[in-house]
Short mmCIF file of C-alpha atoms in Angstrom, two decimals:
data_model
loop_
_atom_site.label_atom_id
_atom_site.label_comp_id
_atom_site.label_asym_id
_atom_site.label_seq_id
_atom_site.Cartn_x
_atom_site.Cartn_y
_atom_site.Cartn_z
CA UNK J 1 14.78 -1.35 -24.44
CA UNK J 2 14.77 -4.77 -23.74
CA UNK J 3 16.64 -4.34 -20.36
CA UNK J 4 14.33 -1.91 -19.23
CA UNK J 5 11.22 -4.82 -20.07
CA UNK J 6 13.04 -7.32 -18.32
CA UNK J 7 12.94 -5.85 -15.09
CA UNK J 8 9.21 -6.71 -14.36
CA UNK J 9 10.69 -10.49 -15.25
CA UNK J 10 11.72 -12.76 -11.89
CA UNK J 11 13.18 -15.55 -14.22
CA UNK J 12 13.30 -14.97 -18.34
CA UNK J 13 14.15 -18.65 -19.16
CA UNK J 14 10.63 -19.16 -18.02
CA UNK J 15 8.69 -16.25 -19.14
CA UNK J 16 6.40 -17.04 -21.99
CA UNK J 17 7.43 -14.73 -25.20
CA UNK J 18 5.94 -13.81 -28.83
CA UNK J 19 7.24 -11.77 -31.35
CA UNK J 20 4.91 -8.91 -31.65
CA UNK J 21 4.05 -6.86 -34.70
CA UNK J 22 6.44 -3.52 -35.42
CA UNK J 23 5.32 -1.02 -33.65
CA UNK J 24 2.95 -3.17 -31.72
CA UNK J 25 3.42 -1.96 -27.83
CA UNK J 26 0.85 -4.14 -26.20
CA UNK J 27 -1.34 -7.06 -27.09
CA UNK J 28 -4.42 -7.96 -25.36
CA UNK J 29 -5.25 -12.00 -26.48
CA UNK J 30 -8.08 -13.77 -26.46
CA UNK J 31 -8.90 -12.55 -23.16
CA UNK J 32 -11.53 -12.93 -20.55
CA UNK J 33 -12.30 -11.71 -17.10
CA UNK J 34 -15.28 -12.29 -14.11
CA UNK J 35 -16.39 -10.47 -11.16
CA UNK J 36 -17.21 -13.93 -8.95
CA UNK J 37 -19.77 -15.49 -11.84
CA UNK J 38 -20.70 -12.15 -13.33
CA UNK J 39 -18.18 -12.08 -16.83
CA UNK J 40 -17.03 -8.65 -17.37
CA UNK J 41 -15.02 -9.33 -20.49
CA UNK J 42 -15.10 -11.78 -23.50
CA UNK J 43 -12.54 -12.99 -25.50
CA UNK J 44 -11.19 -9.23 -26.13
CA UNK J 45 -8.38 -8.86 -29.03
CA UNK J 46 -7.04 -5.81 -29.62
CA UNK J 47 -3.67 -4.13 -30.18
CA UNK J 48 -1.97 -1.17 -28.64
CA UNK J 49 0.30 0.52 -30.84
CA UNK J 50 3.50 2.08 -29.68
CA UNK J 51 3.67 6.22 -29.37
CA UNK J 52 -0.16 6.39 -30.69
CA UNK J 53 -3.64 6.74 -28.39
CA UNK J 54 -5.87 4.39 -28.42
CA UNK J 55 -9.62 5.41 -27.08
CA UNK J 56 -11.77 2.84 -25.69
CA UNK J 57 -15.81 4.13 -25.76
CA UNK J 58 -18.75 2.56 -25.04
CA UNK J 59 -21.50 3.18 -22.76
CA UNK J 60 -21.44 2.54 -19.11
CA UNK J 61 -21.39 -0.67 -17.46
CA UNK J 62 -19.38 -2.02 -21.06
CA UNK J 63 -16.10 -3.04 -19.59
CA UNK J 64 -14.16 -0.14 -20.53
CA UNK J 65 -12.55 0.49 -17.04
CA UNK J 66 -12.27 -3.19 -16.59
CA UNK J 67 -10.52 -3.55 -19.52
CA UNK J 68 -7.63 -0.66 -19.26
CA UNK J 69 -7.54 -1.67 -15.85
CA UNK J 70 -6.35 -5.48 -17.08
CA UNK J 71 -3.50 -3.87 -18.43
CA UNK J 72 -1.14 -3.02 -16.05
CA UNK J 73 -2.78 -6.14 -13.45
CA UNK J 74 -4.64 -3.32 -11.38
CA UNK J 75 -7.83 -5.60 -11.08
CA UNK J 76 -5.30 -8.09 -9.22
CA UNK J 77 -6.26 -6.27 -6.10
CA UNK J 78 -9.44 -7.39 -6.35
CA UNK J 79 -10.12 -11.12 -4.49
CA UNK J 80 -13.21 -12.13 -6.70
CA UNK J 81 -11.58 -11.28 -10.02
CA UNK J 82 -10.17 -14.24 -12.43
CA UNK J 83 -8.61 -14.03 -16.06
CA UNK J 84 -7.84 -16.16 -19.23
CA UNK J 85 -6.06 -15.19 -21.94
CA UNK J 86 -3.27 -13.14 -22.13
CA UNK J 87 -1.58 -9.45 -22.06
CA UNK J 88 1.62 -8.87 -24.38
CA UNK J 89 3.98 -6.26 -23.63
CA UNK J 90 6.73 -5.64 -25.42
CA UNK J 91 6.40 -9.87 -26.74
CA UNK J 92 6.22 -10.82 -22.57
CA UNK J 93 2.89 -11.89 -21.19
CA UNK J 94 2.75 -9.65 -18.22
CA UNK J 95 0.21 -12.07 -16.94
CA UNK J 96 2.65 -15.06 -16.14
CA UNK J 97 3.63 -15.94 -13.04
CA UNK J 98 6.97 -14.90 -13.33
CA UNK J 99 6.17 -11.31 -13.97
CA UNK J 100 5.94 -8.53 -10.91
CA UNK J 101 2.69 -6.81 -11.17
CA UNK J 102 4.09 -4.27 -9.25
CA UNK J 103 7.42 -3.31 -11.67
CA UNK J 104 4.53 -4.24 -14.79
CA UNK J 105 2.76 -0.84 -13.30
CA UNK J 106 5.79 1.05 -12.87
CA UNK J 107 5.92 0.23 -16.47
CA UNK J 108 2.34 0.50 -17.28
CA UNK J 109 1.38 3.72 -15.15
CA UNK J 110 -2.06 4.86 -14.46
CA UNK J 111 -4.18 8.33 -14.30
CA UNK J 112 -7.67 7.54 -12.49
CA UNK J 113 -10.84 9.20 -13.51
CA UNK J 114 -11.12 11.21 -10.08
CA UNK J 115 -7.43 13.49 -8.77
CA UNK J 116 -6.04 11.60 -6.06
CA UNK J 117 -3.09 14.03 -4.85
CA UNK J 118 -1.56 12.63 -1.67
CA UNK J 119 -1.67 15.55 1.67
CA UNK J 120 1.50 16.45 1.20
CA UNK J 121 3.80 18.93 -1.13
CA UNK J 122 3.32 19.51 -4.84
CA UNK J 123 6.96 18.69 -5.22
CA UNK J 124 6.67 15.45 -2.64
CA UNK J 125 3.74 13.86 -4.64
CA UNK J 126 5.50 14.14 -8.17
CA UNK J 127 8.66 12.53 -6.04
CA UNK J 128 6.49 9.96 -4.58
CA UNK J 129 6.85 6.69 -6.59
CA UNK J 130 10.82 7.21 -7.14
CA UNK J 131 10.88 7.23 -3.33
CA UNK J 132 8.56 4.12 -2.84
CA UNK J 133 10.78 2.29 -5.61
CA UNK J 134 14.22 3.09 -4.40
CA UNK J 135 14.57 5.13 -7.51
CA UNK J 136 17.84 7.17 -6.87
CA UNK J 137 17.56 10.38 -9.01
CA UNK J 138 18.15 13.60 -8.38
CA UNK J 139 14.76 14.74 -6.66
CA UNK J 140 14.46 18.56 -8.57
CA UNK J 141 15.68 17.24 -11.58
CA UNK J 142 12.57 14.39 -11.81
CA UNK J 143 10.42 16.89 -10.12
CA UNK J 144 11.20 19.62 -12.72
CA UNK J 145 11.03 17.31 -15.24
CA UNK J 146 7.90 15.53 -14.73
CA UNK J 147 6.29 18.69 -14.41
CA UNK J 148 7.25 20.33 -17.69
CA UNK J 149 6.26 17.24 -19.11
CA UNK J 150 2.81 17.22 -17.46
CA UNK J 151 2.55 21.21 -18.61
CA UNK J 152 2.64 21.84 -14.71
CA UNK J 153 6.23 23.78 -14.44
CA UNK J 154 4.90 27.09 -15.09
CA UNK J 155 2.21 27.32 -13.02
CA UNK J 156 3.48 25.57 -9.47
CA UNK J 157 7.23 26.32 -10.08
CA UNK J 158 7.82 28.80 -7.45
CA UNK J 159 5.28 26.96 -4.84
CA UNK J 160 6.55 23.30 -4.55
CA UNK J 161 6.37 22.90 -1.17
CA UNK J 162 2.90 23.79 -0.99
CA UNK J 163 0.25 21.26 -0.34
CA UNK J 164 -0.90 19.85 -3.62
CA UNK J 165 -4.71 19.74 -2.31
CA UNK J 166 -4.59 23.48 -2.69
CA UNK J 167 -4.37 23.38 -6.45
CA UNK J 168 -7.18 23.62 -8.97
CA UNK J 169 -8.97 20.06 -10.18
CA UNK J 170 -7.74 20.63 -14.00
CA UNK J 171 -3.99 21.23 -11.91
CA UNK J 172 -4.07 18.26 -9.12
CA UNK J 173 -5.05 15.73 -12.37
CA UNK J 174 -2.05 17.14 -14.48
CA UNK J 175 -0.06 16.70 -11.28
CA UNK J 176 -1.51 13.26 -11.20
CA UNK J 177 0.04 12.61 -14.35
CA UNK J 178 3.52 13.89 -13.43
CA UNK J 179 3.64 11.27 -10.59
CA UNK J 180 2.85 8.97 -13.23
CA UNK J 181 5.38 9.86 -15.63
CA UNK J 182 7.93 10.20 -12.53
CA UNK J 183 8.82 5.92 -12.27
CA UNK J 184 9.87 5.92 -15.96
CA UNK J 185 6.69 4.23 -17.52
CA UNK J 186 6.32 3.44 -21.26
CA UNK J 187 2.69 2.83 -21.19
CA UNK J 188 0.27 5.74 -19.98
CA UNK J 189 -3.14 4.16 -19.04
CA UNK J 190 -6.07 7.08 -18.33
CA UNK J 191 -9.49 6.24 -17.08
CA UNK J 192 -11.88 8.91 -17.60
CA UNK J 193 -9.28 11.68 -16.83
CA UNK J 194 -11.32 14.90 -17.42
CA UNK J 195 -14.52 13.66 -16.43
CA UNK J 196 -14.48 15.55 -13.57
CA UNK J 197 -12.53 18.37 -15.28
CA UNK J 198 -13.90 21.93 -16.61
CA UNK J 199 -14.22 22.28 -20.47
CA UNK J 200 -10.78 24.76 -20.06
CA UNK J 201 -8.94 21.96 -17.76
CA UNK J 202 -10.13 19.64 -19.95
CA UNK J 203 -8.60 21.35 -22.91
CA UNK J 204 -5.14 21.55 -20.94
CA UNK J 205 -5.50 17.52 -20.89
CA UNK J 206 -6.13 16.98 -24.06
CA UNK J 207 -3.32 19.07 -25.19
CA UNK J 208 -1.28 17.23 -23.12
CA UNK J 209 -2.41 13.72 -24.40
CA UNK J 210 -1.16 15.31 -27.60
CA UNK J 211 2.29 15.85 -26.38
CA UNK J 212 2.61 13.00 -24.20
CA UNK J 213 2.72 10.25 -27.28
CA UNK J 214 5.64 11.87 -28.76
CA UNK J 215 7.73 9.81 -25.77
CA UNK J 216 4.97 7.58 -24.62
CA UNK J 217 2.09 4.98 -25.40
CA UNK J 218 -1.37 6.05 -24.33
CA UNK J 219 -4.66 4.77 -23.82
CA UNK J 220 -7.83 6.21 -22.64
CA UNK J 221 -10.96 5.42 -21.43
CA UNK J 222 -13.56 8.18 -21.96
CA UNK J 223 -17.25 8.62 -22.29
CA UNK J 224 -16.85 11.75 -24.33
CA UNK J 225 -17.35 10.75 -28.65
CA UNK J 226 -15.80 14.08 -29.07
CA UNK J 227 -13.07 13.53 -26.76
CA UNK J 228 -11.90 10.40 -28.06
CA UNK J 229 -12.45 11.61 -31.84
CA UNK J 230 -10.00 14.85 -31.04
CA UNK J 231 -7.18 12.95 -29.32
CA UNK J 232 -6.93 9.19 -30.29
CA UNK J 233 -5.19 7.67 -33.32
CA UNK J 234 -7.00 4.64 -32.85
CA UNK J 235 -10.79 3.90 -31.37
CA UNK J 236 -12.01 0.48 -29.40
CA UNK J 237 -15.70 0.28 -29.19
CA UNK J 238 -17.42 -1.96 -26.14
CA UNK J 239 -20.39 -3.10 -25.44
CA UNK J 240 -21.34 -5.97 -23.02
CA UNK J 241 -17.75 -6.87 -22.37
CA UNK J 242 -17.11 -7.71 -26.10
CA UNK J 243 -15.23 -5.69 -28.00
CA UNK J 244 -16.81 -5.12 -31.39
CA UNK J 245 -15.07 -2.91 -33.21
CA UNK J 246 -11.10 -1.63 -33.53
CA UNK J 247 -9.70 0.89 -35.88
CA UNK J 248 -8.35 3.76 -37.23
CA UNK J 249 -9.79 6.83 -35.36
CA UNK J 250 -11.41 8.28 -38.90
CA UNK J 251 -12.81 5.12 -39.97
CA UNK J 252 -14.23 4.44 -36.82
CA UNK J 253 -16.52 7.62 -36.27
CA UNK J 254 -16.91 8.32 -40.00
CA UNK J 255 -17.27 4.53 -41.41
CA UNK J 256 -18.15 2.05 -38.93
CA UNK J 257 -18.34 -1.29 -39.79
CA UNK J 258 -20.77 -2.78 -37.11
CA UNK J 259 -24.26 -1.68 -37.04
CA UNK J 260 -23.80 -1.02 -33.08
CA UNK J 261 -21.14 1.24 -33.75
CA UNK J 262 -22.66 2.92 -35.87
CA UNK J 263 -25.75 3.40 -33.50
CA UNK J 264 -23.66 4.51 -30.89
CA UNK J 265 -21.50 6.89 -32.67
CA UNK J 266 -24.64 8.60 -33.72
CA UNK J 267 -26.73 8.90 -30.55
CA UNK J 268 -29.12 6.43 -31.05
CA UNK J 269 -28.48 4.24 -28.02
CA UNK J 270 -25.92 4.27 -25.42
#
């Protein structure tokens, strides 16, 4: 395990390094991000905990995206953005500046809210990253793979060289995720996934999320109470770029601590 976090590591005798909790996958540390002068987040704490999903609600305009998004370094493409505080994985701050944002996504792999298949074959997107990465695997082995473990096999299995923009919405986001699980990640990061999903596609996610903690470490971003309260182990609640509340799924929609959880949870703003 550790050799496989090193790798997003240019130089470990300067890498900044805690000692992290059991079971602790991710830390997020006292930390803040801005859009220019408008501050997005504020002094957010929270732990991830490995092989378990952790929901992040809230209503819109919260932070939520911005948030997941500071996990894996994805708002790094973004000129006006600036951070303090810090990002643990695995004990390594993923936010020094001898860590590769691009191996911390390999290892930190994202599903966005809206299907993004590329034009080409079903079989050429799952294959995609592995390719860009100068992963050498057996390409039907990974393909097969991924797609069994994204609940895709049994539908696509005998059309891989099709184009993958001829597949269903509820399909092109599951293949979505089997080009995400294709570059090995240990973190799965999901913002929004089914919002744009069918309740039975949405149902073949959520199943999925289900499965996929058994081998991996998920968080989501969703909108949906329900959603989050069916499929997370753990529930983050945001509003105004603070995070004010963090707990046990149960406790959180059943006995909220805060008063704005609780008013939120119930319908009564958001």
């Amino acid at each position: 395990m550790l050799a496989k976090i090193r790798e997003f590591i240019k130089d470990e005798t300067k890498c900044e390094r805690i000692d992290l909790p059991e079971n602790t996958k991710m830390r997020v540390q006292d930390f803040d991000l801005w859009y220019d002068d408008t501050q997005a987040l504020k002094s957010v704490d929270m732990d991830v905990e490995e092989y378990k999903v952790t929901a992040i609600i809230g209503p819109s305009g919260c932070g939520k995206s911005t948030l997941i998004r500071s996990l894996n370094r994805m708002n790094d493409t973004i000129p006006s953005v600036r951070t303090e505080g810090k990002v643990w994985l695995d004990g390594y701050n993923v936010y020094d500046e001898v860590t590769d944002c691009v191996d911390i996504r390999r290892k930190v792999g994202m599903v966005f809210q809206k299907p993004n298949p590329f034009p080409f074959s079903i079989e050429d997107n799952v294959f995609y990253g592995c390719e860009v990465n100068g992963m050498d695997m057996d390409k039907e082995k990974k393909v097969k793979k991924c797609l069994k473990d994204a609940a895709l096999w049994e539908e696509v299995n005998d059309r891989l060289d099709e184009n993958a923009l001829s597949l269903s919405g509820g399909q092109q986001q599951r293949l979505c995720i089997a080009r995400a699980l294709a570059t090995e990640p240990e973190v799965i990061l999901m913002d929004e996934p089914c919002s744009a999903l069918d309740p039975i596609a949405t149902a073949k996610i959520e199943d999925l999320i289900d499965e996929l903690k058994n081998h991996y470490t998920v968080v989501i971003v969703t909108h949906n109470m329900q959603q989050a309260a069916r499929v997370s182990d753990y529930t983050a609640y945001m509003y105004l770029g603070e995070l004010i509340e963090f707990g046990d799924t149960t406790q959180i929609f059943e006995n909220p601590q805060e008063n704005s959880t609780e008013k939120y949870i119930t319908g009564r703003f958001g």
